């Protein structure tokens, strides 16, 4: 059985006072049957971890460097993320692929570094609107999945998030059939590559997940949770999504 995962990507949002929501989540979901994860900006990782004692909430980062250390000003390694007590790292988010030109190969190298440091890598993939409209979405997903997921991945060390670029921050989501098709394809491709291990890898949907659409998305086969942006910033929005996942 795959343990479901409600993951929040705060992007470049949040503040020390805003970390209070972690304590509120703890009170609201003391024995949550799902994993709950918050990924704040790097400077907030340690303060966020101070809010998680006795809590089901785990903390993750939004990026790591593929190298262990060195002259990479402004970067942080996977081992540093692990050292402060975080357990996950998002790699290959489309915003980083677009803004910093991250390639599939670089994303795979980051994911591999994360796994080597004992973290679970959340590898993000997703097509653009042009690719979707041109009927290329499934091919794009196949290529990104193959190139971005490193060899040696397993259920404990890999989560894949399908985030169509055009659904991020727009309030638009694909049809349930489109989400189901992509998730089925991802499972098939991962099985072909990793065999039985693929059955324990969690596949998340991300892109405009809100309290009012979460239950429908979570009812789909092979959707094991969500990577949530805007609606993960407050307990009021994130709690109903966690509840929908727990009930699915
Ligand atoms: P929104 O939920 O704000 O659309 O963001 C999704 C996302 O990019 C999560 O990584």
CSV table of C-alpha atoms and ligand atoms in Angstrom, one decimal:
chain,number,residue,atom,x,y,z
A,1,UNK,CA,0.0,0.0,0.0
A,2,UNK,CA,1.2,3.4,-0.9
A,3,UNK,CA,0.9,6.0,1.9
A,4,UNK,CA,-0.8,9.1,0.5
A,5,UNK,CA,1.1,12.4,0.5
A,6,UNK,CA,-0.3,15.9,0.8
A,7,UNK,CA,2.7,18.1,0.0
A,8,UNK,CA,2.8,21.9,0.1
A,9,UNK,CA,5.2,23.9,-2.0
A,10,UNK,CA,5.4,27.4,-0.6
A,11,UNK,CA,7.6,28.7,-3.4
A,12,UNK,CA,9.0,32.1,-2.4
A,13,UNK,CA,6.2,32.7,0.1
A,14,UNK,CA,5.9,32.4,3.9
A,15,UNK,CA,7.5,34.0,7.0
A,16,UNK,CA,8.4,33.1,10.5
A,17,UNK,CA,4.9,34.1,11.8
A,18,UNK,CA,3.3,32.1,8.9
A,19,UNK,CA,4.9,28.9,10.3
A,20,UNK,CA,2.2,28.9,13.0
A,21,UNK,CA,0.1,27.0,10.5
A,22,UNK,CA,2.3,24.0,11.0
A,23,UNK,CA,1.2,23.9,14.7
A,24,UNK,CA,-2.4,24.4,13.6
A,25,UNK,CA,-2.1,21.4,11.2
A,26,UNK,CA,-0.7,19.4,14.1
A,27,UNK,CA,-3.7,20.1,16.2
A,28,UNK,CA,-6.2,19.4,13.4
A,29,UNK,CA,-4.6,16.2,12.1
A,30,UNK,CA,-2.9,14.6,15.2
A,31,UNK,CA,-3.1,11.0,13.7
A,32,UNK,CA,-3.4,11.7,10.0
A,33,UNK,CA,-3.4,8.5,7.9
A,34,UNK,CA,-1.5,10.4,5.2
A,35,UNK,CA,1.9,11.9,5.1
A,36,UNK,CA,1.8,15.7,5.3
A,37,UNK,CA,4.7,17.8,4.0
A,38,UNK,CA,5.5,21.5,3.9
A,39,UNK,CA,8.3,22.8,1.7
A,40,UNK,CA,9.1,26.3,2.8
A,41,UNK,CA,11.9,28.5,1.3
A,42,UNK,CA,15.4,27.3,2.5
A,43,UNK,CA,15.9,30.0,5.2
A,44,UNK,CA,12.7,28.8,6.9
A,45,UNK,CA,13.6,25.1,6.9
A,46,UNK,CA,15.2,25.1,10.4
A,47,UNK,CA,12.5,27.4,12.0
A,48,UNK,CA,9.8,25.2,10.3
A,49,UNK,CA,11.3,22.1,11.8
A,50,UNK,CA,11.1,23.7,15.3
A,51,UNK,CA,7.3,23.7,14.8
A,52,UNK,CA,7.0,20.0,14.0
A,53,UNK,CA,7.8,18.3,17.4
A,54,UNK,CA,5.2,15.6,18.0
A,55,UNK,CA,3.6,16.4,14.7
A,56,UNK,CA,2.7,14.4,11.6
A,57,UNK,CA,4.0,17.3,9.5
A,58,UNK,CA,7.3,16.7,7.7
A,59,UNK,CA,9.5,19.4,6.2
A,60,UNK,CA,11.2,19.5,2.8
A,61,UNK,CA,13.2,21.8,0.6
A,62,UNK,CA,12.3,23.2,-2.9
A,63,UNK,CA,15.7,22.6,-4.6
A,64,UNK,CA,19.2,21.2,-4.0
A,65,UNK,CA,22.5,21.2,-5.8
A,66,UNK,CA,23.7,18.1,-7.4
A,67,UNK,CA,27.2,18.5,-5.9
A,68,UNK,CA,28.0,17.8,-2.3
A,69,UNK,CA,29.8,21.1,-1.6
A,70,UNK,CA,32.0,23.7,-3.3
A,71,UNK,CA,32.1,27.1,-4.9
A,72,UNK,CA,28.4,27.4,-5.7
A,73,UNK,CA,27.3,30.7,-4.2
A,74,UNK,CA,23.7,30.8,-3.2
A,75,UNK,CA,23.2,27.0,-3.5
A,76,UNK,CA,22.6,24.3,-0.9
A,77,UNK,CA,23.4,20.6,-1.0
A,78,UNK,CA,21.1,17.7,-0.3
A,79,UNK,CA,23.2,16.7,2.7
A,80,UNK,CA,22.7,20.2,4.2
A,81,UNK,CA,18.9,19.8,3.9
A,82,UNK,CA,19.1,16.4,5.5
A,83,UNK,CA,21.4,17.7,8.3
A,84,UNK,CA,18.8,20.2,9.5
A,85,UNK,CA,16.2,17.4,9.7
A,86,UNK,CA,14.2,17.9,6.5
A,87,UNK,CA,13.2,14.7,4.7
A,88,UNK,CA,12.2,15.6,1.2
A,89,UNK,CA,13.3,17.9,-1.6
A,90,UNK,CA,11.4,19.0,-4.7
A,91,UNK,CA,13.5,18.9,-7.8
A,92,UNK,CA,12.8,20.0,-11.4
A,93,UNK,CA,9.8,22.2,-10.7
A,94,UNK,CA,8.7,23.8,-13.9
A,95,UNK,CA,9.4,27.3,-12.5
A,96,UNK,CA,13.1,26.3,-12.1
A,97,UNK,CA,13.2,24.5,-15.4
A,98,UNK,CA,11.9,27.8,-17.0
A,99,UNK,CA,13.8,30.3,-15.0
A,100,UNK,CA,17.2,28.5,-14.7
A,101,UNK,CA,17.1,26.3,-17.7
A,102,UNK,CA,17.2,23.1,-15.6
A,103,UNK,CA,17.3,20.1,-17.9
A,104,UNK,CA,16.1,16.5,-17.3
A,105,UNK,CA,19.7,15.4,-16.8
A,106,UNK,CA,20.3,18.1,-14.2
A,107,UNK,CA,17.1,17.2,-12.5
A,108,UNK,CA,18.1,13.5,-12.4
A,109,UNK,CA,21.5,14.5,-10.9
A,110,UNK,CA,19.8,16.5,-8.2
A,111,UNK,CA,17.4,13.7,-7.5
A,112,UNK,CA,20.2,11.3,-7.2
A,113,UNK,CA,22.1,13.6,-4.8
A,114,UNK,CA,19.0,13.9,-2.7
A,115,UNK,CA,18.5,10.1,-2.6
A,116,UNK,CA,22.2,9.6,-1.7
A,117,UNK,CA,21.8,12.1,1.2
A,118,UNK,CA,18.8,10.0,2.5
A,119,UNK,CA,16.1,12.4,1.3
A,120,UNK,CA,13.0,11.5,-0.8
A,121,UNK,CA,13.2,13.4,-4.1
A,122,UNK,CA,9.9,14.8,-5.5
A,123,UNK,CA,10.6,14.9,-9.2
A,124,UNK,CA,8.3,17.3,-11.1
A,125,UNK,CA,7.3,16.9,-14.7
A,126,UNK,CA,4.6,18.4,-16.8
A,127,UNK,CA,3.7,19.7,-20.3
A,128,UNK,CA,3.1,23.2,-21.5
A,129,UNK,CA,-0.2,24.4,-22.9
A,130,UNK,CA,1.3,24.3,-26.5
A,131,UNK,CA,2.4,20.8,-26.0
A,132,UNK,CA,-1.1,19.8,-24.6
A,133,UNK,CA,-2.9,21.4,-27.5
A,134,UNK,CA,-0.6,19.8,-30.0
A,135,UNK,CA,-1.5,16.4,-28.6
A,136,UNK,CA,2.1,15.9,-27.3
A,137,UNK,CA,1.4,15.7,-23.6
A,138,UNK,CA,1.9,12.0,-23.1
A,139,UNK,CA,5.1,12.0,-25.2
A,140,UNK,CA,6.5,14.9,-23.2
A,141,UNK,CA,5.7,13.2,-19.9
A,142,UNK,CA,7.3,10.0,-21.1
A,143,UNK,CA,10.5,11.8,-22.1
A,144,UNK,CA,10.7,13.9,-18.9
A,145,UNK,CA,10.0,10.9,-16.7
A,146,UNK,CA,12.7,8.9,-18.3
A,147,UNK,CA,15.3,11.7,-18.2
A,148,UNK,CA,14.5,13.1,-14.8
A,149,UNK,CA,14.1,10.0,-12.6
A,150,UNK,CA,17.5,8.5,-11.7
A,151,UNK,CA,18.5,4.9,-11.8
A,152,UNK,CA,18.2,3.2,-8.4
A,153,UNK,CA,15.1,5.0,-7.4
A,154,UNK,CA,12.7,3.2,-5.1
A,155,UNK,CA,9.4,3.9,-3.3
A,156,UNK,CA,11.1,5.3,-0.2
A,157,UNK,CA,13.3,7.7,-2.2
A,158,UNK,CA,11.1,8.8,-5.2
A,159,UNK,CA,7.9,10.7,-5.6
A,160,UNK,CA,6.8,11.9,-9.0
A,161,UNK,CA,4.6,15.0,-9.3
A,162,UNK,CA,2.7,15.6,-12.5
A,163,UNK,CA,2.2,19.3,-12.8
A,164,UNK,CA,0.9,20.6,-16.1
A,165,UNK,CA,2.5,24.0,-16.5
A,166,UNK,CA,-0.7,25.6,-17.7
A,167,UNK,CA,-2.5,24.5,-14.5
A,168,UNK,CA,0.0,26.1,-12.1
A,169,UNK,CA,-1.4,29.2,-10.4
A,170,UNK,CA,-4.1,29.6,-13.0
A,171,UNK,CA,-7.2,28.0,-11.4
A,172,UNK,CA,-7.4,25.7,-14.5
A,173,UNK,CA,-7.0,22.0,-14.1
A,174,UNK,CA,-7.0,19.2,-16.7
A,175,UNK,CA,-10.1,17.0,-17.1
A,176,UNK,CA,-10.2,14.0,-14.7
A,177,UNK,CA,-9.6,11.8,-17.7
A,178,UNK,CA,-6.5,13.7,-18.7
A,179,UNK,CA,-5.1,13.4,-15.2
A,180,UNK,CA,-5.9,9.7,-15.0
A,181,UNK,CA,-4.3,9.1,-18.4
A,182,UNK,CA,-1.0,10.7,-17.4
A,183,UNK,CA,-0.9,8.9,-14.0
A,184,UNK,CA,-1.6,5.6,-15.7
A,185,UNK,CA,1.2,6.3,-18.2
A,186,UNK,CA,3.6,7.2,-15.4
A,187,UNK,CA,2.9,4.0,-13.5
A,188,UNK,CA,3.3,1.9,-16.6
A,189,UNK,CA,6.6,3.6,-17.5
A,190,UNK,CA,7.9,3.3,-14.0
A,191,UNK,CA,6.9,-0.4,-13.9
A,192,UNK,CA,8.7,-1.1,-17.1
A,193,UNK,CA,11.8,0.4,-15.7
A,194,UNK,CA,11.8,-0.5,-12.0
A,195,UNK,CA,9.5,-3.5,-11.8
A,196,UNK,CA,7.6,-4.1,-8.6
A,197,UNK,CA,9.4,-1.2,-6.9
A,198,UNK,CA,7.2,1.1,-9.1
A,199,UNK,CA,4.1,0.0,-7.2
A,200,UNK,CA,5.4,1.7,-4.0
A,201,UNK,CA,6.4,5.0,-5.8
A,202,UNK,CA,3.9,7.8,-5.1
A,203,UNK,CA,2.5,9.8,-8.0
A,204,UNK,CA,1.1,13.3,-7.1
A,205,UNK,CA,-1.0,15.7,-9.1
A,206,UNK,CA,-0.1,19.4,-8.9
A,207,UNK,CA,-1.6,22.5,-10.4
A,208,UNK,CA,-4.5,24.6,-8.9
A,209,UNK,CA,-5.4,21.9,-6.3
A,210,UNK,CA,-8.0,23.6,-4.0
A,211,UNK,CA,-10.4,22.4,-1.3
A,212,UNK,CA,-13.2,22.3,-3.9
A,213,UNK,CA,-11.5,20.1,-6.5
A,214,UNK,CA,-9.3,17.9,-4.3
A,215,UNK,CA,-11.8,15.0,-3.6
A,216,UNK,CA,-12.4,14.5,-7.3
A,217,UNK,CA,-8.7,14.4,-8.1
A,218,UNK,CA,-7.9,12.0,-5.2
A,219,UNK,CA,-10.6,9.6,-6.4
A,220,UNK,CA,-8.6,8.8,-9.5
A,221,UNK,CA,-6.5,5.6,-9.6
A,222,UNK,CA,-2.8,6.1,-9.4
A,223,UNK,CA,-3.2,9.6,-7.8
A,224,UNK,CA,-1.5,9.2,-4.5
A,225,UNK,CA,-1.8,12.8,-3.3
A,226,UNK,CA,-1.1,16.3,-4.4
A,227,UNK,CA,1.7,18.9,-4.6
A,228,UNK,CA,-0.1,22.1,-3.6
A,229,UNK,CA,1.1,25.6,-4.1
A,230,UNK,CA,-1.1,28.6,-3.1
A,231,UNK,CA,-3.6,26.5,-1.1
A,232,UNK,CA,-0.8,25.1,1.1
A,233,UNK,CA,0.0,28.5,2.7
A,234,UNK,CA,-2.7,28.5,5.3
A,235,UNK,CA,-4.2,25.9,7.5
A,236,UNK,CA,-7.7,27.0,6.4
A,237,UNK,CA,-7.0,26.0,2.8
A,238,UNK,CA,-4.6,23.1,3.3
A,239,UNK,CA,-6.6,21.2,6.0
A,240,UNK,CA,-9.6,20.4,3.8
A,241,UNK,CA,-7.2,19.1,1.1
A,242,UNK,CA,-5.6,16.8,3.7
A,243,UNK,CA,-9.0,15.7,4.8
A,244,UNK,CA,-10.1,14.9,1.3
A,245,UNK,CA,-6.9,12.8,0.8
A,246,UNK,CA,-7.4,11.0,4.1
A,247,UNK,CA,-11.0,10.1,3.0
A,248,UNK,CA,-10.0,8.9,-0.4
B,1,LIG,P1,-0.7,26.1,-7.4
B,1,LIG,O1,-1.3,25.0,-6.5
B,1,LIG,O2,-0.6,27.4,-6.7
B,1,LIG,O3,-1.3,26.1,-8.7
B,1,LIG,O4,0.8,25.6,-7.6
B,1,LIG,C1,1.1,24.3,-7.9
B,1,LIG,C2,2.6,24.1,-7.8
B,1,LIG,O5,3.3,24.6,-8.6
B,1,LIG,C3,3.1,23.2,-6.8
B,1,LIG,O6,4.4,22.9,-6.9
